[in-house]
Structure formats: structure tokens, C-alpha cells
Amino acid sequence: MSLPDFAIEARNLVKTYPATKTTAEMQALKGIDLQIPRGSIFGLLGPNGAGKSTFINILAGLTKKTSGTVTIWDRDIDQRPRDARAAIGVVPQEISADPFFTPYESLEVQAGMYGVPPKERRTMELLTALGLGDKAKAYVRQLSGGMKRRLMVAKAMTHNPPVLILDEPTAGVDVELRRQLWNFVVDLNRKGVTIVLTTHYLEEAQELCDTIAIVNRGQVVACEPTGDLLKRLDTRTVVITSNAPLTEVPILKGFEGKLRKDGSLAVAFKTGETGVEQVLAAVRAAGVGIKDLATEDPSLEDVFLSLTYGDPTAERPTGT
Ligand code: ADP
């Protein structure tokens, strides 16, 4: 059997939530086209309300789409819903673990629900991989928040799906646990599992994902390899430390400078139009002595803002 080029493919996917007594009809997805390459760590990035969870819920079979087609591992979710669902594991945003099960039992029950025969279950292997080996027989209610979250990841993997979806996986997870989770995810990816990650933490997507789709208001505004996306914004910044402390922004011919809190001078320029040399010449001409300098590439946040800018009501990313 040949493997699909795309782990997930959505075509013209539309979701309209019907009006209720208190809310108007809401088109949460306005014709999403997405191809998620097999083997990638794919980031689905966008502000709150962009439609990320709606998309994930449709994949997971929890929400019905209004129109369009979706295939998971080449299995159409309308024609082969069970097979399609068997190809993904979804780690939901909310922690929902039965407090009266041990992690071991919890995974066994989950495997049973997916019809995994006892001989093929990998319960201890999964618990160990997620650093829960010594908690196998503890009650879930005795686990810390981070442990519960890792248990959710293990649960999503009990039926050994080729695609793992993590919905905002690190919300409320501390740095140490985040690292552990990423190590596990990257390891899974090396073993061939396609990873889809939703986040509004731009740095997270930038660090982890090889491909990033940006969604805003139910539409895909960009979908490219991470590096290309960053290159799209051709602004770089020169940061200059002057010999004498600057108290006000010098007037620069052809550029606009900004004073940073540490007293350095940041000057942005378009790489397609000019270069560091020209910036430095303008700074010197303004009588600023240069003691030190550094250049900065755009962050994903800059790219995101430039792509969604122009929509003044778009929510600015926060929490990064
Ligand atoms: P995200 O996950 O990117 O924050 P969501 O998919 O949760 O975005 O939401 C997309 C839009 O759909 C939002 O405007 C949200 O209010 C709306 N929405 C989400 N779920 C429902 C629902 N069950 N009923 C009505 N509207 C919803």
C-alpha cells in the first residue's frame, strides 16, 4: 500500500454555526484549503477565534462540517468516517481524565475503545516514553497538571495513529514540561508520525514546525515552509549601541530610528531596497558614534502582523 503525500487534505471547507437565541449565525471556516504533508510537523497558527478548534473538531469527528471535503490519510471523512478517525490521535485542549482510573487503566480502556487487541497494546511503553512509567498505578487525581497532560498525549497514541494532533498543547505548561513534551513529539515525528499543532504562541511554531499555516477569521492567509514565511517579510533591523548614551532619536536621512529601553538605537530597513551599509552611513551622518551593532531577523510575530494587518479589528497575538 502506498503512503499518501498528504496526511490531511481539506478542500473548500466551510463551517457555519447556526444562529441561536442569543447569537447570530457564525461562519467559523470560510473555505479552508489545506494540505498537510505527510511526515511534517505542521503548525496551525492564528489568534483566538480564527477557527483552529473548529477545524480540529471536524477532523476528530466532533463537529459536522457544513460543506467541502476532508481526507485524513487518504480516507474521506464522509465516506469512511471510522477509518479516517482511526488515522488520527487528538490531544484536546481541556484535560479530561477519569480520576478513578490509574494511568495504566486509562490507556487500556482507551485502547479497548479503538479495538486494539491486548497483544498489540503498548501501554507501559507509552507511559514510560512520556515519563509516567512510575505513575502507572497511581490514581489520575494524584497526578500534577503536567502529568495529566502527558497522559492525554499517551491516550491519543494508544491506537498508534500515523497523525497526531495537539490542540494548544502547552497552555499552562511550565518550561520544563514543555521541553519534555516537545522531545517526545519530535521523537515521534522522527519515527514517521505527522504532527499537527495548533498554537497562538508564535515562537513555539517557529521553533518546532517545518511548515506553518496562518489562519485568521476562518481563512488561511499563508501556508509555507517556516523559513519561506520568515523571508516573506524582508524587513531586518540594525541595532546600534552608540559611544555616548542617546537621549533622543537622531534624525536619519532615509530611515526611521527607534530608541530601545536599553538606550540602543533600532533602525529597520527593507533588504530588497537597501542594506546595512546605508543604515550605518545615515547613523554616522547624524553624528552618532557606533560602538557596537547587531542585526535582527523578523520574528514570526512580525510576519503574522504584516499578513493580518489591514484588518484593524484583528486581535493582536498576546501571551508571547
Ligand atoms: P480558535 O480555536 O482559533 O480560537 P474556534 O474554532 O474556537 O477558534 O472559533 C471560531 C469561531 O467560531 C469563533 O468566532 C467562535 O466564537 C465560533 N464558535 C466556535 N464554536 C462555536 C459553537 N459551538 N457555536 C457557535 N459558534 C462557535
mmCIF file of C-alpha atoms and ligand atoms in Angstrom:
data_model
loop_
_atom_site.group_PDB
_atom_site.id
_atom_site.type_symbol
_atom_site.label_atom_id
_atom_site.label_comp_id
_atom_site.label_asym_id
_atom_site.label_seq_id
_atom_site.Cartn_x
_atom_site.Cartn_y
_atom_site.Cartn_z
ATOM 1 C CA MET A 1 0.000 0.000 0.000
ATOM 2 C CA SER A 2 1.427 3.353 -0.965
ATOM 3 C CA LEU A 3 1.545 6.124 1.566
ATOM 4 C CA PRO A 4 -0.346 9.354 0.911
ATOM 5 C CA ASP A 5 1.557 12.545 0.043
ATOM 6 C CA PHE A 6 -0.649 14.421 2.438
ATOM 7 C CA ALA A 7 -1.584 13.301 5.910
ATOM 8 C CA ILE A 8 -4.583 15.617 5.840
ATOM 9 C CA GLU A 9 -6.225 17.418 2.948
ATOM 10 C CA ALA A 10 -9.079 19.908 3.235
ATOM 11 C CA ARG A 11 -10.796 21.427 0.241
ATOM 12 C CA ASN A 12 -13.095 24.404 0.419
ATOM 13 C CA LEU A 13 -14.033 23.504 3.954
ATOM 14 C CA VAL A 14 -16.860 25.596 5.330
ATOM 15 C CA LYS A 15 -18.375 25.556 8.797
ATOM 16 C CA THR A 16 -21.324 27.721 9.709
ATOM 17 C CA TYR A 17 -22.609 27.559 13.261
ATOM 18 C CA PRO A 18 -26.352 28.201 13.196
ATOM 19 C CA ALA A 19 -27.861 31.215 14.910
ATOM 20 C CA THR A 20 -29.146 30.762 18.436
ATOM 21 C CA LYS A 21 -31.492 32.911 20.509
ATOM 22 C CA THR A 22 -28.560 34.989 21.665
ATOM 23 C CA THR A 23 -26.043 34.713 18.818
ATOM 24 C CA ALA A 24 -26.130 35.365 15.097
ATOM 25 C CA GLU A 25 -25.128 32.742 12.542
ATOM 26 C CA MET A 26 -21.352 32.397 12.560
ATOM 27 C CA GLN A 27 -19.212 31.292 9.638
ATOM 28 C CA ALA A 28 -16.205 29.950 11.506
ATOM 29 C CA LEU A 29 -14.496 28.421 8.430
ATOM 30 C CA LYS A 30 -14.859 30.246 5.137
ATOM 31 C CA GLY A 31 -13.500 27.785 2.608
ATOM 32 C CA ILE A 32 -10.289 26.351 4.037
ATOM 33 C CA ASP A 33 -7.869 24.706 1.604
ATOM 34 C CA LEU A 34 -5.041 22.946 3.370
ATOM 35 C CA GLN A 35 -2.611 20.208 2.501
ATOM 36 C CA ILE A 36 -0.625 18.891 5.414
ATOM 37 C CA PRO A 37 2.407 16.998 4.104
ATOM 38 C CA ARG A 38 2.982 13.510 5.452
ATOM 39 C CA GLY A 39 5.916 13.484 7.864
ATOM 40 C CA SER A 40 5.807 17.152 8.720
ATOM 41 C CA ILE A 41 5.470 18.995 11.994
ATOM 42 C CA PHE A 42 2.778 21.338 10.835
ATOM 43 C CA GLY A 43 1.765 24.448 12.726
ATOM 44 C CA LEU A 44 -1.741 25.818 12.575
ATOM 45 C CA LEU A 45 -1.297 29.302 13.844
ATOM 46 C CA GLY A 46 -3.802 32.039 14.443
ATOM 47 C CA PRO A 47 -5.357 34.297 17.041
ATOM 48 C CA ASN A 48 -8.268 33.280 19.228
ATOM 49 C CA GLY A 49 -11.420 32.807 17.232
ATOM 50 C CA ALA A 50 -9.545 32.110 13.967
ATOM 51 C CA GLY A 51 -11.212 28.718 13.559
ATOM 52 C CA LYS A 52 -8.431 26.364 14.660
ATOM 53 C CA SER A 53 -10.504 24.347 17.111
ATOM 54 C CA THR A 54 -13.397 24.143 14.691
ATOM 55 C CA PHE A 55 -11.037 22.649 12.109
ATOM 56 C CA ILE A 56 -9.602 20.151 14.606
ATOM 57 C CA ASN A 57 -13.074 19.189 15.836
ATOM 58 C CA ILE A 58 -14.169 18.441 12.277
ATOM 59 C CA LEU A 59 -11.112 16.198 11.816
ATOM 60 C CA ALA A 60 -11.845 14.451 15.096
ATOM 61 C CA GLY A 61 -15.465 13.855 14.131
ATOM 62 C CA LEU A 62 -16.752 16.029 16.970
ATOM 63 C CA THR A 63 -18.187 18.787 14.764
ATOM 64 C CA LYS A 64 -20.033 18.359 11.470
ATOM 65 C CA LYS A 65 -18.734 20.434 8.584
ATOM 66 C CA THR A 66 -21.204 22.459 6.540
ATOM 67 C CA SER A 67 -19.564 21.776 3.153
ATOM 68 C CA GLY A 68 -16.269 20.913 1.492
ATOM 69 C CA THR A 69 -14.207 17.740 1.643
ATOM 70 C CA VAL A 70 -11.669 16.442 4.117
ATOM 71 C CA THR A 71 -9.452 13.387 3.816
ATOM 72 C CA ILE A 72 -7.269 12.007 6.575
ATOM 73 C CA TRP A 73 -4.595 9.592 5.368
ATOM 74 C CA ASP A 74 -6.486 9.427 2.060
ATOM 75 C CA ARG A 75 -9.723 8.448 3.813
ATOM 76 C CA ASP A 76 -12.680 10.725 3.153
ATOM 77 C CA ILE A 77 -14.347 11.655 6.443
ATOM 78 C CA ASP A 78 -17.816 11.347 4.876
ATOM 79 C CA GLN A 79 -17.255 8.076 3.083
ATOM 80 C CA ARG A 80 -15.020 6.324 5.608
ATOM 81 C CA PRO A 81 -15.541 8.122 8.919
ATOM 82 C CA ARG A 82 -14.286 5.304 11.127
ATOM 83 C CA ASP A 83 -11.153 4.660 9.085
ATOM 84 C CA ALA A 84 -10.458 8.368 8.903
ATOM 85 C CA ARG A 85 -10.762 8.728 12.660
ATOM 86 C CA ALA A 86 -8.536 5.704 13.258
ATOM 87 C CA ALA A 87 -5.737 7.530 11.431
ATOM 88 C CA ILE A 88 -5.546 10.405 13.908
ATOM 89 C CA GLY A 89 -4.972 10.834 17.588
ATOM 90 C CA VAL A 90 -6.195 14.111 19.031
ATOM 91 C CA VAL A 91 -4.888 15.659 22.217
ATOM 92 C CA PRO A 92 -7.641 18.051 23.255
ATOM 93 C CA GLN A 93 -7.136 21.428 24.869
ATOM 94 C CA GLU A 94 -9.004 20.533 28.004
ATOM 95 C CA ILE A 95 -7.676 17.918 30.382
ATOM 96 C CA SER A 96 -10.322 15.283 30.869
ATOM 97 C CA ALA A 97 -9.114 12.264 32.764
ATOM 98 C CA ASP A 98 -11.180 9.881 34.818
ATOM 99 C CA PRO A 99 -9.997 10.420 38.403
ATOM 100 C CA PHE A 100 -10.791 6.844 39.396
ATOM 101 C CA PHE A 101 -8.572 5.183 36.822
ATOM 102 C CA THR A 102 -4.856 4.738 37.068
ATOM 103 C CA PRO A 103 -2.899 5.920 34.013
ATOM 104 C CA TYR A 104 -2.382 2.261 33.122
ATOM 105 C CA GLU A 105 -6.109 1.519 33.226
ATOM 106 C CA SER A 106 -6.910 4.716 31.440
ATOM 107 C CA LEU A 107 -4.726 3.733 28.475
ATOM 108 C CA GLU A 108 -6.061 0.181 28.452
ATOM 109 C CA VAL A 109 -9.651 1.453 28.311
ATOM 110 C CA GLN A 110 -8.774 3.843 25.513
ATOM 111 C CA ALA A 111 -7.038 1.072 23.530
ATOM 112 C CA GLY A 112 -10.102 -1.099 24.052
ATOM 113 C CA MET A 113 -12.355 1.594 22.658
ATOM 114 C CA TYR A 114 -10.276 1.669 19.494
ATOM 115 C CA GLY A 115 -10.388 -2.101 19.264
ATOM 116 C CA VAL A 116 -6.658 -2.599 19.779
ATOM 117 C CA PRO A 117 -6.159 -6.277 20.735
ATOM 118 C CA PRO A 118 -4.400 -6.754 24.118
ATOM 119 C CA LYS A 119 -1.311 -8.260 22.457
ATOM 120 C CA GLU A 120 -0.793 -5.133 20.364
ATOM 121 C CA ARG A 121 -1.188 -2.670 23.190
ATOM 122 C CA ARG A 122 1.842 -0.660 24.203
ATOM 123 C CA THR A 123 0.581 0.730 27.463
ATOM 124 C CA MET A 124 3.803 0.596 29.500
ATOM 125 C CA GLU A 125 5.928 1.669 26.549
ATOM 126 C CA LEU A 126 3.800 4.795 26.081
ATOM 127 C CA LEU A 127 3.724 5.637 29.779
ATOM 128 C CA THR A 128 7.490 5.284 30.002
ATOM 129 C CA ALA A 129 8.069 7.390 26.889
ATOM 130 C CA LEU A 130 6.066 10.182 28.483
ATOM 131 C CA GLY A 131 7.839 9.956 31.811
ATOM 132 C CA LEU A 132 4.883 8.356 33.563
ATOM 133 C CA GLY A 133 6.301 4.870 33.999
ATOM 134 C CA ASP A 134 6.468 5.169 37.788
ATOM 135 C CA LYS A 135 2.935 6.581 37.913
ATOM 136 C CA ALA A 136 1.329 3.681 36.055
ATOM 137 C CA LYS A 137 -0.551 2.522 39.136
ATOM 138 C CA ALA A 138 -1.223 5.901 40.758
ATOM 139 C CA TYR A 139 -4.669 7.428 40.601
ATOM 140 C CA VAL A 140 -5.049 10.075 37.952
ATOM 141 C CA ARG A 141 -6.304 12.519 40.571
ATOM 142 C CA GLN A 142 -2.875 12.271 42.237
ATOM 143 C CA LEU A 143 -1.058 13.459 39.120
ATOM 144 C CA SER A 144 0.125 17.011 38.560
ATOM 145 C CA GLY A 145 -1.354 19.095 35.741
ATOM 146 C CA GLY A 146 1.655 18.460 33.543
ATOM 147 C CA MET A 147 1.470 14.702 34.143
ATOM 148 C CA LYS A 148 -2.210 14.678 33.248
ATOM 149 C CA ARG A 149 -1.445 16.476 30.042
ATOM 150 C CA ARG A 150 1.222 13.929 29.142
ATOM 151 C CA LEU A 151 -1.273 11.207 29.909
ATOM 152 C CA MET A 152 -3.608 12.820 27.370
ATOM 153 C CA VAL A 153 -0.846 12.565 24.775
ATOM 154 C CA ALA A 154 -0.324 8.896 25.622
ATOM 155 C CA LYS A 155 -4.079 8.290 25.313
ATOM 156 C CA ALA A 156 -4.128 9.875 21.871
ATOM 157 C CA MET A 157 -1.407 7.436 20.757
ATOM 158 C CA THR A 158 -2.863 4.132 22.052
ATOM 159 C CA HIS A 159 -4.159 3.095 18.618
ATOM 160 C CA ASN A 160 -0.837 4.028 17.034
ATOM 161 C CA PRO A 161 -2.220 6.592 14.568
ATOM 162 C CA PRO A 162 0.057 7.970 11.824
ATOM 163 C CA VAL A 163 -1.116 11.516 12.584
ATOM 164 C CA LEU A 164 -1.079 13.206 15.994
ATOM 165 C CA ILE A 165 -2.926 16.461 16.556
ATOM 166 C CA LEU A 166 -2.160 18.638 19.543
ATOM 167 C CA ASP A 167 -4.589 21.457 20.249
ATOM 168 C CA GLU A 168 -2.815 24.271 22.138
ATOM 169 C CA PRO A 169 -0.659 21.706 23.936
ATOM 170 C CA THR A 170 1.414 23.967 26.108
ATOM 171 C CA ALA A 171 -1.183 26.313 27.531
ATOM 172 C CA GLY A 172 -0.454 26.381 31.240
ATOM 173 C CA VAL A 173 2.501 24.002 30.987
ATOM 174 C CA ASP A 174 5.775 25.090 32.550
ATOM 175 C CA VAL A 175 9.020 25.371 30.639
ATOM 176 C CA GLU A 176 10.484 22.091 31.836
ATOM 177 C CA LEU A 177 7.385 20.077 30.927
ATOM 178 C CA ARG A 178 7.100 21.860 27.631
ATOM 179 C CA ARG A 179 10.603 20.675 26.762
ATOM 180 C CA GLN A 180 9.736 17.100 27.711
ATOM 181 C CA LEU A 181 6.597 17.222 25.629
ATOM 182 C CA TRP A 182 8.466 18.611 22.634
ATOM 183 C CA ASN A 183 11.164 15.967 22.930
ATOM 184 C CA PHE A 184 8.506 13.296 22.804
ATOM 185 C CA VAL A 185 6.728 14.925 19.888
ATOM 186 C CA VAL A 186 9.948 15.400 17.899
ATOM 187 C CA ASP A 187 10.884 11.796 18.611
ATOM 188 C CA LEU A 188 7.516 10.573 17.359
ATOM 189 C CA ASN A 189 7.951 12.677 14.257
ATOM 190 C CA ARG A 190 11.351 11.091 13.600
ATOM 191 C CA LYS A 191 9.623 7.743 13.750
ATOM 192 C CA GLY A 192 7.332 8.908 10.962
ATOM 193 C CA VAL A 193 4.316 10.345 12.764
ATOM 194 C CA THR A 194 2.909 13.514 11.192
ATOM 195 C CA ILE A 195 2.325 16.160 13.848
ATOM 196 C CA VAL A 196 -0.238 18.936 13.653
ATOM 197 C CA LEU A 197 -0.010 21.562 16.308
ATOM 198 C CA THR A 198 -2.355 24.458 16.910
ATOM 199 C CA THR A 199 -0.989 27.373 18.808
ATOM 200 C CA HIS A 200 -1.070 31.092 19.165
ATOM 201 C CA TYR A 201 2.425 31.022 20.591
ATOM 202 C CA LEU A 202 4.323 32.216 17.586
ATOM 203 C CA GLU A 203 7.736 31.345 18.903
ATOM 204 C CA GLU A 204 6.629 27.813 19.555
ATOM 205 C CA ALA A 205 5.531 27.312 15.954
ATOM 206 C CA GLN A 206 8.683 28.969 14.694
ATOM 207 C CA GLU A 207 10.896 26.716 16.766
ATOM 208 C CA LEU A 208 9.146 23.416 16.136
ATOM 209 C CA CYS A 209 7.259 23.414 12.865
ATOM 210 C CA ASP A 210 8.720 22.865 9.422
ATOM 211 C CA THR A 211 5.576 24.192 7.767
ATOM 212 C CA ILE A 212 3.173 26.794 9.085
ATOM 213 C CA ALA A 213 -0.327 27.775 8.056
ATOM 214 C CA ILE A 214 -1.673 31.018 9.398
ATOM 215 C CA VAL A 215 -5.430 31.202 9.813
ATOM 216 C CA ASN A 216 -7.353 34.323 10.535
ATOM 217 C CA ARG A 217 -11.110 34.691 10.665
ATOM 218 C CA GLY A 218 -11.783 31.332 9.098
ATOM 219 C CA GLN A 219 -9.361 31.751 6.220
ATOM 220 C CA VAL A 220 -5.840 30.561 5.503
ATOM 221 C CA VAL A 221 -3.769 33.694 4.985
ATOM 222 C CA ALA A 222 -0.458 31.871 4.457
ATOM 223 C CA CYS A 223 0.823 28.308 4.254
ATOM 224 C CA GLU A 224 4.518 27.776 3.615
ATOM 225 C CA PRO A 225 7.711 26.231 4.893
ATOM 226 C CA THR A 226 8.658 28.162 8.045
ATOM 227 C CA GLY A 227 11.812 29.635 6.511
ATOM 228 C CA ASP A 228 9.972 30.962 3.449
ATOM 229 C CA LEU A 229 7.335 32.528 5.623
ATOM 230 C CA LEU A 230 10.009 34.391 7.551
ATOM 231 C CA LYS A 231 11.692 35.520 4.347
ATOM 232 C CA ARG A 232 8.409 36.948 3.114
ATOM 233 C CA LEU A 233 8.859 39.759 5.482
ATOM 234 C CA ASP A 234 12.011 41.310 4.117
ATOM 235 C CA THR A 235 12.500 43.745 6.954
ATOM 236 C CA ARG A 236 15.650 43.467 9.015
ATOM 237 C CA THR A 237 16.680 45.613 11.909
ATOM 238 C CA VAL A 238 20.086 47.023 12.783
ATOM 239 C CA VAL A 239 20.547 47.636 16.485
ATOM 240 C CA ILE A 240 23.254 50.145 17.295
ATOM 241 C CA THR A 241 24.908 50.871 20.599
ATOM 242 C CA SER A 242 26.380 54.344 20.442
ATOM 243 C CA ASN A 243 29.552 55.665 22.076
ATOM 244 C CA ALA A 244 27.616 58.194 24.111
ATOM 245 C CA PRO A 245 24.186 57.358 25.552
ATOM 246 C CA LEU A 246 21.333 58.544 23.330
ATOM 247 C CA THR A 247 18.580 60.554 24.938
ATOM 248 C CA GLU A 248 16.561 61.221 21.830
ATOM 249 C CA VAL A 249 16.094 59.634 18.432
ATOM 250 C CA PRO A 250 18.522 61.112 15.915
ATOM 251 C CA ILE A 251 17.058 62.243 12.608
ATOM 252 C CA LEU A 252 18.283 59.812 9.980
ATOM 253 C CA LYS A 253 18.169 60.513 6.268
ATOM 254 C CA GLY A 254 16.008 57.874 4.593
ATOM 255 C CA PHE A 255 15.386 55.806 7.742
ATOM 256 C CA GLU A 256 13.425 55.946 10.915
ATOM 257 C CA GLY A 257 15.131 55.065 14.162
ATOM 258 C CA LYS A 258 13.630 53.966 17.451
ATOM 259 C CA LEU A 259 15.190 54.156 20.879
ATOM 260 C CA ARG A 260 15.060 50.943 22.864
ATOM 261 C CA LYS A 261 14.779 50.752 26.627
ATOM 262 C CA ASP A 262 18.469 49.910 26.979
ATOM 263 C CA GLY A 263 19.416 53.093 25.099
ATOM 264 C CA SER A 264 20.289 51.328 21.838
ATOM 265 C CA LEU A 265 19.035 52.602 18.506
ATOM 266 C CA ALA A 266 16.994 50.231 16.332
ATOM 267 C CA VAL A 267 16.725 51.006 12.628
ATOM 268 C CA ALA A 268 14.581 48.854 10.342
ATOM 269 C CA PHE A 269 15.312 48.535 6.633
ATOM 270 C CA LYS A 270 13.975 46.595 3.659
ATOM 271 C CA THR A 271 16.557 44.113 2.416
ATOM 272 C CA GLY A 272 15.220 44.397 -1.129
ATOM 273 C CA GLU A 273 15.792 48.152 -1.191
ATOM 274 C CA THR A 274 18.838 48.954 0.845
ATOM 275 C CA GLY A 275 21.422 47.474 3.202
ATOM 276 C CA VAL A 276 23.295 47.711 6.483
ATOM 277 C CA GLU A 277 25.934 49.969 4.885
ATOM 278 C CA GLN A 278 23.367 52.627 4.045
ATOM 279 C CA VAL A 279 21.880 52.451 7.525
ATOM 280 C CA LEU A 280 25.297 52.904 9.117
ATOM 281 C CA ALA A 281 26.142 55.798 6.831
ATOM 282 C CA ALA A 282 22.929 57.571 7.810
ATOM 283 C CA VAL A 283 23.618 56.965 11.501
ATOM 284 C CA ARG A 284 27.162 58.338 11.235
ATOM 285 C CA ALA A 285 25.943 61.322 9.232
ATOM 286 C CA ALA A 286 23.604 62.109 12.134
ATOM 287 C CA GLY A 287 26.651 62.347 14.387
ATOM 288 C CA VAL A 288 26.130 59.102 16.271
ATOM 289 C CA GLY A 289 29.328 57.219 17.076
ATOM 290 C CA ILE A 290 28.914 53.465 16.680
ATOM 291 C CA LYS A 291 30.302 51.338 19.479
ATOM 292 C CA ASP A 292 28.624 48.071 18.641
ATOM 293 C CA LEU A 293 25.965 46.722 16.315
ATOM 294 C CA ALA A 294 23.795 43.687 15.733
ATOM 295 C CA THR A 295 21.237 42.748 13.103
ATOM 296 C CA GLU A 296 17.915 41.027 13.760
ATOM 297 C CA ASP A 297 15.738 38.902 11.503
ATOM 298 C CA PRO A 298 11.974 39.249 11.622
ATOM 299 C CA SER A 299 10.128 37.055 14.074
ATOM 300 C CA LEU A 300 7.064 35.127 13.110
ATOM 301 C CA GLU A 301 5.120 37.681 15.072
ATOM 302 C CA ASP A 302 6.229 40.364 12.622
ATOM 303 C CA VAL A 303 5.195 38.171 9.700
ATOM 304 C CA PHE A 304 1.875 37.448 11.290
ATOM 305 C CA LEU A 305 1.151 41.097 11.938
ATOM 306 C CA SER A 306 2.083 42.097 8.425
ATOM 307 C CA LEU A 307 -0.195 39.415 6.945
ATOM 308 C CA THR A 308 -3.191 40.184 9.086
ATOM 309 C CA TYR A 309 -2.582 43.872 9.307
ATOM 310 C CA GLY A 310 -5.041 45.982 7.369
ATOM 311 C CA ASP A 311 -7.769 44.337 9.328
ATOM 312 C CA PRO A 312 -7.771 46.789 12.211
ATOM 313 C CA THR A 313 -10.094 44.649 14.264
ATOM 314 C CA ALA A 314 -7.852 41.570 14.048
ATOM 315 C CA GLU A 315 -6.866 40.546 17.511
ATOM 316 C CA ARG A 316 -3.186 41.106 18.159
ATOM 317 C CA PRO A 317 -1.387 37.979 19.315
ATOM 318 C CA THR A 318 -0.827 38.036 23.012
ATOM 319 C CA GLY A 319 0.893 35.853 25.518
ATOM 320 C CA THR A 320 4.131 35.548 23.594
HETATM 321 P P1 ADP B 1 -9.878 29.115 17.643
HETATM 322 O O1 ADP B 1 -9.743 27.687 18.019
HETATM 323 O O2 ADP B 1 -8.938 29.516 16.540
HETATM 324 O O3 ADP B 1 -9.781 30.047 18.805
HETATM 325 P P2 ADP B 1 -12.673 28.480 17.181
HETATM 326 O O4 ADP B 1 -12.726 27.426 16.137
HETATM 327 O O5 ADP B 1 -12.846 28.061 18.587
HETATM 328 O O6 ADP B 1 -11.332 29.348 17.006
HETATM 329 O O7 ADP B 1 -13.796 29.576 16.867
HETATM 330 C C1 ADP B 1 -14.011 30.131 15.579
HETATM 331 C C2 ADP B 1 -15.260 30.989 15.625
HETATM 332 O O8 ADP B 1 -16.418 30.145 15.732
HETATM 333 C C3 ADP B 1 -15.328 31.934 16.805
HETATM 334 O O9 ADP B 1 -15.899 33.148 16.381
HETATM 335 C C4 ADP B 1 -16.209 31.223 17.786
HETATM 336 O O10 ADP B 1 -16.902 32.142 18.582
HETATM 337 C C5 ADP B 1 -17.161 30.469 16.885
HETATM 338 N N1 ADP B 1 -17.620 29.207 17.509
HETATM 339 C C6 ADP B 1 -16.841 28.198 17.948
HETATM 340 N N2 ADP B 1 -17.584 27.185 18.424
HETATM 341 C C7 ADP B 1 -18.875 27.562 18.289
HETATM 342 C C8 ADP B 1 -20.143 26.943 18.590
HETATM 343 N N3 ADP B 1 -20.214 25.726 19.132
HETATM 344 N N4 ADP B 1 -21.255 27.654 18.297
HETATM 345 C C9 ADP B 1 -21.204 28.865 17.741
HETATM 346 N N5 ADP B 1 -20.054 29.499 17.421
HETATM 347 C C10 ADP B 1 -18.898 28.868 17.690
#
